[in-house]
CSV table of C-alpha atoms in Angstrom, one decimal:
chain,number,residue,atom,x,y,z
F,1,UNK,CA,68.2,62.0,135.7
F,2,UNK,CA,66.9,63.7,139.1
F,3,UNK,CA,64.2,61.0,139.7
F,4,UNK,CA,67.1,57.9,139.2
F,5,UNK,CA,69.7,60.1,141.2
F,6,UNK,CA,66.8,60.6,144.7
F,7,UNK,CA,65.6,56.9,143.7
F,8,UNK,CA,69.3,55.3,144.0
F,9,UNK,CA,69.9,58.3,147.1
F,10,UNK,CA,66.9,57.0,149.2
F,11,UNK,CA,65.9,54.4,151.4
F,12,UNK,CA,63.0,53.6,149.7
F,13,UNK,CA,60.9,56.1,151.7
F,14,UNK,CA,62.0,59.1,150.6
F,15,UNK,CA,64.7,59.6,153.0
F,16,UNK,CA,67.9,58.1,152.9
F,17,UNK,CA,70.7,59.1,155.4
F,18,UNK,CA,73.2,61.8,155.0
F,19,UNK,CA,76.2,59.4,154.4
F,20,UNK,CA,74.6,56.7,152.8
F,21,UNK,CA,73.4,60.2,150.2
F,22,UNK,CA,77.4,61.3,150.6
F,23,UNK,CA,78.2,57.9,149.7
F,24,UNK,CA,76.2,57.3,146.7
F,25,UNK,CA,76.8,60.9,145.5
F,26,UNK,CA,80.5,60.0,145.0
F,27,UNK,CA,80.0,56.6,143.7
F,28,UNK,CA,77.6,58.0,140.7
F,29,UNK,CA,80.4,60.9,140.5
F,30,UNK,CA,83.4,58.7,139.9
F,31,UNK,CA,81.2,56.5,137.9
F,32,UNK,CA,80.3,59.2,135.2
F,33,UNK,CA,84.0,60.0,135.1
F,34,UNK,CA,85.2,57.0,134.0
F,35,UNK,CA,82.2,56.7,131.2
F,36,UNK,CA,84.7,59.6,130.2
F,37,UNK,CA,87.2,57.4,128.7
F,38,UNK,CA,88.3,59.1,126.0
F,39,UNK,CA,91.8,60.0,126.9
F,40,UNK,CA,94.1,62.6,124.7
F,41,UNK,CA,97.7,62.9,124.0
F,42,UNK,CA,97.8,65.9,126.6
F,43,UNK,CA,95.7,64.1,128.9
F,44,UNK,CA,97.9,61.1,129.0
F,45,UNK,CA,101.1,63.2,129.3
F,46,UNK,CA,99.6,64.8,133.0
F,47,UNK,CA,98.2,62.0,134.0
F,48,UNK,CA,100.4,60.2,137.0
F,49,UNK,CA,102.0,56.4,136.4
F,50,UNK,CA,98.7,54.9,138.2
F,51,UNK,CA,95.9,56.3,135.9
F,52,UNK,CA,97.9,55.8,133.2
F,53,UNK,CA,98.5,51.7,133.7
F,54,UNK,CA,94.5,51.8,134.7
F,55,UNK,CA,93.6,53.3,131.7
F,56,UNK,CA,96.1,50.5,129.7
F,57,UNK,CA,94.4,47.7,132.0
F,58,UNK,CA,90.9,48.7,131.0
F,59,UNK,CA,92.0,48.5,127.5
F,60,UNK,CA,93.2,45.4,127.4
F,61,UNK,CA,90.3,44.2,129.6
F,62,UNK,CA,88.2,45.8,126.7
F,63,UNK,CA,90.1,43.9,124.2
F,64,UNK,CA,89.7,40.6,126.3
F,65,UNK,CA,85.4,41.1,125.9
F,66,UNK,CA,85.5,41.9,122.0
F,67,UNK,CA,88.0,38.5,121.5
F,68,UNK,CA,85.4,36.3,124.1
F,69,UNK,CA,82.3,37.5,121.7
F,70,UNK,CA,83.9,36.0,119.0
F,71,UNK,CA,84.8,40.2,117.7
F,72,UNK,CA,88.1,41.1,116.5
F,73,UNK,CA,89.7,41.4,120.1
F,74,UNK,CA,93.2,42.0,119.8
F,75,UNK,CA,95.6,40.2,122.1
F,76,UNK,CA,98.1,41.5,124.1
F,77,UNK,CA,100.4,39.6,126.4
F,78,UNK,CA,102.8,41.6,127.8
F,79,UNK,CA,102.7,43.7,130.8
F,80,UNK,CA,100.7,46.4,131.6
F,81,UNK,CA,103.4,48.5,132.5
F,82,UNK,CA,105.8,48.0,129.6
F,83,UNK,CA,102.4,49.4,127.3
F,84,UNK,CA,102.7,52.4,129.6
F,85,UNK,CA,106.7,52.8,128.7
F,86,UNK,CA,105.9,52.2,125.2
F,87,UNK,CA,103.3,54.6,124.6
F,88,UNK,CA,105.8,57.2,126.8
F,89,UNK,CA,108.1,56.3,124.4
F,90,UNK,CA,106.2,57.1,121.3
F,91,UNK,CA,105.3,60.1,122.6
F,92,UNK,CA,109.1,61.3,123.9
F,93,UNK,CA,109.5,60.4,119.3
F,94,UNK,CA,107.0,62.7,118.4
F,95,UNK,CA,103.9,60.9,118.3
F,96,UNK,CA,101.0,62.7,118.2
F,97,UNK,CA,98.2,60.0,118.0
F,98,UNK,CA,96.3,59.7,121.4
F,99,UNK,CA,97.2,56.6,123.6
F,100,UNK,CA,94.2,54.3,121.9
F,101,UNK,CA,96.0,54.6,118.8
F,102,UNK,CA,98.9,53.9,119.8
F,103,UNK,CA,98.1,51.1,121.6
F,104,UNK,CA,96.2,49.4,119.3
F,105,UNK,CA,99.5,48.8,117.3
F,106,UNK,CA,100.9,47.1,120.0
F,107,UNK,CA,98.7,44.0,119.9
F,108,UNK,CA,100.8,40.9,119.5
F,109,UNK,CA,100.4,39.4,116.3
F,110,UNK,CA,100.3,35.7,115.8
């Protein structure tokens, strides 16, 4: 990983500038955290309203690739936002699956 992290933070001759380094540090940075999607009951409950309809909106976006490559894609037409309440919701009953889960079973069915 050190020779594609000093390839991507140089110019091409072995020196790249201090922001432009700064700059790509943070981009590979938030990059590998959202590879980290995997998000757990406890982790939902802290996370603030904004993460938490990202997270839903990647979700469906995922669901939206899997349906194009003819997969299994489950749709879902409602808002993002109302997903949010509802897996709130299920939580405030006692749920103890992690948000995936629970989101899954909200797919519209036809």
């Amino acid at each position: 990983m050190g020779e594609v992290t000093s390839v991507i933070l140089s110019r091409g001759d072995g020196e790249g500038s201090r922001p432009t380094r700064c700059f790509a540090a943070l981009g590979m940075t938030l990059l590998l955290l959202a590879c980290n999607s995997h998000v757990t009951r406890d982790r939902w409950q802290n996370m603030p309203p904004s993460e938490k309809t990202l997270y839903v909106r990647s979700m469906i976006g995922a669901e939206k690739v899997k349906h194009a490559k003819g997969g299994s894609g489950h749709e879902y037409r409602g808002q993002v936002e109302d997903y949010v309440k509802q897996i709130d919701e299920a939580y405030s009953h006692g749920d103890r699956r992690d948000p995936a889960d629970i989101f899954a079973g909200l797919a519209d069915h036809r």
